[in-house]
Amino acid sequence: MNKIEEFNVDEYIDKVTETKRIFRQSLEKYGKEPQCRQLMEECAELIQAVNKMLRYEDRPAEPEYYANLIEEIADVEIMLYQLKVMFNIDDDQVFAFKVEKAKREQERLEKLNDSTKNV
């Protein structure tokens, strides 16, 4: 059996729903300002984790750096979810900006490709 066949959509949806419920409760418990400050702290920790990955990229046998990077990404994603809830930002709104940014990046990449062809 492959991973797709093992994937249970209902379980996944239940986990996502429960996770969101918990993080909404956390937001209600601690409040807007403390959670915004927590987001700032988590972003700083993600920056440090990325820096360690770059600094020690010649030592791939350091699994704690990789695991820490994954954990910090998760922390920031959790706090971004709470930020969207706090300020009533819909995922579709964020996605629309991502699409526009992707278009601009594609244009930049095409210009770069064109300029390297002329060299």
mmCIF file of N, CA and C in Angstrom, residues 5-61:
data_model
loop_
_atom_site.group_PDB
_atom_site.id
_atom_site.type_symbol
_atom_site.label_atom_id
_atom_site.label_comp_id
_atom_site.label_asym_id
_atom_site.label_seq_id
_atom_site.Cartn_x
_atom_site.Cartn_y
_atom_site.Cartn_z
ATOM 1 N N GLU A 5 -2.737 5.815 -0.519
ATOM 2 C CA GLU A 5 -3.791 4.902 -0.079
ATOM 3 C C GLU A 5 -3.922 4.891 1.435
ATOM 4 N N GLU A 6 -2.821 5.132 2.156
ATOM 5 C CA GLU A 6 -2.845 5.139 3.615
ATOM 6 C C GLU A 6 -3.422 6.436 4.177
ATOM 7 N N PHE A 7 -3.442 7.488 3.391
ATOM 8 C CA PHE A 7 -3.885 8.796 3.841
ATOM 9 C C PHE A 7 -5.383 8.780 4.109
ATOM 10 N N ASN A 8 -5.770 9.189 5.307
ATOM 11 C CA ASN A 8 -7.178 9.231 5.684
ATOM 12 C C ASN A 8 -7.615 10.692 5.743
ATOM 13 N N VAL A 9 -8.405 11.097 4.784
ATOM 14 C CA VAL A 9 -8.823 12.496 4.677
ATOM 15 C C VAL A 9 -9.605 12.930 5.904
ATOM 16 N N ASP A 10 -10.508 12.088 6.365
ATOM 17 C CA ASP A 10 -11.329 12.453 7.524
ATOM 18 C C ASP A 10 -10.476 12.679 8.763
ATOM 19 N N GLU A 11 -9.489 11.805 8.989
ATOM 20 C CA GLU A 11 -8.586 11.990 10.135
ATOM 21 C C GLU A 11 -7.810 13.294 10.000
ATOM 22 N N TYR A 12 -7.342 13.578 8.797
ATOM 23 C CA TYR A 12 -6.589 14.802 8.551
ATOM 24 C C TYR A 12 -7.445 16.029 8.861
ATOM 25 N N ILE A 13 -8.669 16.048 8.354
ATOM 26 C CA ILE A 13 -9.567 17.180 8.598
ATOM 27 C C ILE A 13 -9.856 17.329 10.081
ATOM 28 N N ASP A 14 -10.061 16.211 10.772
ATOM 29 C CA ASP A 14 -10.304 16.262 12.218
ATOM 30 C C ASP A 14 -9.109 16.844 12.956
ATOM 31 N N LYS A 15 -7.894 16.437 12.563
ATOM 32 C CA LYS A 15 -6.679 16.956 13.207
ATOM 33 C C LYS A 15 -6.528 18.449 12.956
ATOM 34 N N VAL A 16 -6.763 18.874 11.719
ATOM 35 C CA VAL A 16 -6.653 20.296 11.383
ATOM 36 C C VAL A 16 -7.675 21.099 12.178
ATOM 37 N N THR A 17 -8.902 20.621 12.216
ATOM 38 C CA THR A 17 -9.967 21.316 12.939
ATOM 39 C C THR A 17 -9.649 21.424 14.418
ATOM 40 N N GLU A 18 -9.196 20.341 15.017
ATOM 41 C CA GLU A 18 -8.858 20.344 16.448
ATOM 42 C C GLU A 18 -7.667 21.251 16.722
ATOM 43 N N THR A 19 -6.675 21.203 15.865
ATOM 44 C CA THR A 19 -5.495 22.049 16.033
ATOM 45 C C THR A 19 -5.884 23.518 15.971
ATOM 46 N N LYS A 20 -6.699 23.891 15.000
ATOM 47 C CA LYS A 20 -7.146 25.279 14.885
ATOM 48 C C LYS A 20 -7.952 25.694 16.111
ATOM 49 N N ARG A 21 -8.801 24.804 16.612
ATOM 50 C CA ARG A 21 -9.592 25.102 17.799
ATOM 51 C C ARG A 21 -8.682 25.408 18.993
ATOM 52 N N ILE A 22 -7.662 24.590 19.154
ATOM 53 C CA ILE A 22 -6.722 24.780 20.272
ATOM 54 C C ILE A 22 -6.003 26.119 20.143
ATOM 55 N N PHE A 23 -5.541 26.463 18.952
ATOM 56 C CA PHE A 23 -4.803 27.714 18.782
ATOM 57 C C PHE A 23 -5.708 28.933 18.877
ATOM 58 N N ARG A 24 -6.985 28.769 18.551
ATOM 59 C CA ARG A 24 -7.948 29.859 18.781
ATOM 60 C C ARG A 24 -8.164 30.051 20.282
ATOM 61 N N GLN A 25 -8.242 28.952 21.026
ATOM 62 C CA GLN A 25 -8.380 29.038 22.482
ATOM 63 C C GLN A 25 -7.175 29.738 23.093
ATOM 64 N N SER A 26 -6.006 29.390 22.600
ATOM 65 C CA SER A 26 -4.777 30.011 23.078
ATOM 66 C C SER A 26 -4.820 31.516 22.857
ATOM 67 N N LEU A 27 -5.280 31.923 21.705
ATOM 68 C CA LEU A 27 -5.405 33.335 21.385
ATOM 69 C C LEU A 27 -6.388 34.021 22.336
ATOM 70 N N GLU A 28 -7.513 33.377 22.590
ATOM 71 C CA GLU A 28 -8.499 33.938 23.519
ATOM 72 C C GLU A 28 -7.934 34.032 24.935
ATOM 73 N N LYS A 29 -7.181 33.045 25.351
ATOM 74 C CA LYS A 29 -6.624 32.997 26.714
ATOM 75 C C LYS A 29 -5.567 34.080 26.932
ATOM 76 N N TYR A 30 -4.630 34.208 25.998
ATOM 77 C CA TYR A 30 -3.498 35.111 26.199
ATOM 78 C C TYR A 30 -3.738 36.519 25.674
ATOM 79 N N GLY A 31 -4.560 36.650 24.640
ATOM 80 C CA GLY A 31 -4.849 37.965 24.103
ATOM 81 C C GLY A 31 -4.002 38.330 22.898
ATOM 82 N N LYS A 32 -4.454 39.397 22.253
ATOM 83 C CA LYS A 32 -3.860 39.838 20.994
ATOM 84 C C LYS A 32 -2.410 40.302 21.149
ATOM 85 N N GLU A 33 -2.172 41.228 22.050
ATOM 86 C CA GLU A 33 -0.813 41.773 22.164
ATOM 87 C C GLU A 33 0.213 40.721 22.575
ATOM 88 N N PRO A 34 -0.052 39.916 23.616
ATOM 89 C CA PRO A 34 0.941 38.888 23.954
ATOM 90 C C PRO A 34 1.218 37.906 22.812
ATOM 91 N N GLN A 35 0.179 37.568 22.053
ATOM 92 C CA GLN A 35 0.396 36.639 20.954
ATOM 93 C C GLN A 35 1.147 37.292 19.804
ATOM 94 N N CYS A 36 0.938 38.582 19.584
ATOM 95 C CA CYS A 36 1.735 39.291 18.574
ATOM 96 C C CYS A 36 3.207 39.326 18.993
ATOM 97 N N ARG A 37 3.443 39.549 20.273
ATOM 98 C CA ARG A 37 4.826 39.542 20.767
ATOM 99 C C ARG A 37 5.435 38.141 20.660
ATOM 100 N N GLN A 38 4.602 37.132 20.910
ATOM 101 C CA GLN A 38 5.078 35.756 20.780
ATOM 102 C C GLN A 38 5.455 35.460 19.332
ATOM 103 N N LEU A 39 4.673 35.982 18.397
ATOM 104 C CA LEU A 39 5.004 35.817 16.983
ATOM 105 C C LEU A 39 6.377 36.413 16.685
ATOM 106 N N MET A 40 6.633 37.601 17.218
ATOM 107 C CA MET A 40 7.941 38.233 16.993
ATOM 108 C C MET A 40 9.069 37.353 17.528
ATOM 109 N N GLU A 41 8.853 36.804 18.713
ATOM 110 C CA GLU A 41 9.863 35.929 19.313
ATOM 111 C C GLU A 41 10.075 34.673 18.467
ATOM 112 N N GLU A 42 8.987 34.095 18.005
ATOM 113 C CA GLU A 42 9.106 32.882 17.184
ATOM 114 C C GLU A 42 9.803 33.180 15.857
ATOM 115 N N CYS A 43 9.545 34.335 15.275
ATOM 116 C CA CYS A 43 10.243 34.720 14.034
ATOM 117 C C CYS A 43 11.750 34.842 14.285
ATOM 118 N N ALA A 44 12.106 35.416 15.418
ATOM 119 C CA ALA A 44 13.526 35.549 15.760
ATOM 120 C C ALA A 44 14.172 34.168 15.931
ATOM 121 N N GLU A 45 13.450 33.255 16.544
ATOM 122 C CA GLU A 45 13.984 31.897 16.719
ATOM 123 C C GLU A 45 14.125 31.185 15.375
ATOM 124 N N LEU A 46 13.205 31.443 14.454
ATOM 125 C CA LEU A 46 13.318 30.860 13.115
ATOM 126 C C LEU A 46 14.545 31.423 12.401
ATOM 127 N N ILE A 47 14.778 32.712 12.554
ATOM 128 C CA ILE A 47 15.962 33.334 11.948
ATOM 129 C C ILE A 47 17.231 32.665 12.482
ATOM 130 N N GLN A 48 17.275 32.430 13.773
ATOM 131 C CA GLN A 48 18.449 31.768 14.361
ATOM 132 C C GLN A 48 18.611 30.345 13.827
ATOM 133 N N ALA A 49 17.497 29.633 13.681
ATOM 134 C CA ALA A 49 17.570 28.260 13.179
ATOM 135 C C ALA A 49 18.071 28.227 11.741
ATOM 136 N N VAL A 50 17.606 29.166 10.930
ATOM 137 C CA VAL A 50 18.070 29.244 9.536
ATOM 138 C C VAL A 50 19.562 29.580 9.510
ATOM 139 N N ASN A 51 19.971 30.502 10.359
ATOM 140 C CA ASN A 51 21.378 30.876 10.427
ATOM 141 C C ASN A 51 22.251 29.676 10.783
ATOM 142 N N LYS A 52 21.802 28.859 11.734
ATOM 143 C CA LYS A 52 22.577 27.666 12.102
ATOM 144 C C LYS A 52 22.655 26.685 10.945
ATOM 145 N N MET A 53 21.560 26.540 10.214
ATOM 146 C CA MET A 53 21.587 25.632 9.068
ATOM 147 C C MET A 53 22.624 26.094 8.042
ATOM 148 N N LEU A 54 22.696 27.383 7.813
ATOM 149 C CA LEU A 54 23.670 27.907 6.860
ATOM 150 C C LEU A 54 25.091 27.830 7.406
ATOM 151 N N ARG A 55 25.230 28.152 8.682
ATOM 152 C CA ARG A 55 26.551 28.163 9.297
ATOM 153 C C ARG A 55 27.161 26.765 9.339
ATOM 154 N N TYR A 56 26.322 25.767 9.570
ATOM 155 C CA TYR A 56 26.812 24.404 9.741
ATOM 156 C C TYR A 56 26.413 23.483 8.589
ATOM 157 N N GLU A 57 26.210 24.053 7.400
ATOM 158 C CA GLU A 57 25.775 23.223 6.287
ATOM 159 C C GLU A 57 26.828 22.200 5.868
ATOM 160 N N ASP A 58 28.076 22.407 6.272
ATOM 161 C CA ASP A 58 29.122 21.439 5.966
ATOM 162 C C ASP A 58 29.072 20.244 6.915
ATOM 163 N N ARG A 59 28.177 20.307 7.921
ATOM 164 C CA ARG A 59 28.042 19.206 8.880
ATOM 165 C C ARG A 59 26.606 18.672 8.858
ATOM 166 N N PRO A 60 26.230 17.977 7.801
ATOM 167 C CA PRO A 60 24.848 17.498 7.707
ATOM 168 C C PRO A 60 24.504 16.443 8.760
ATOM 169 N N ALA A 61 25.506 15.951 9.466
ATOM 170 C CA ALA A 61 25.257 14.935 10.493
ATOM 171 C C ALA A 61 24.745 15.549 11.790
#
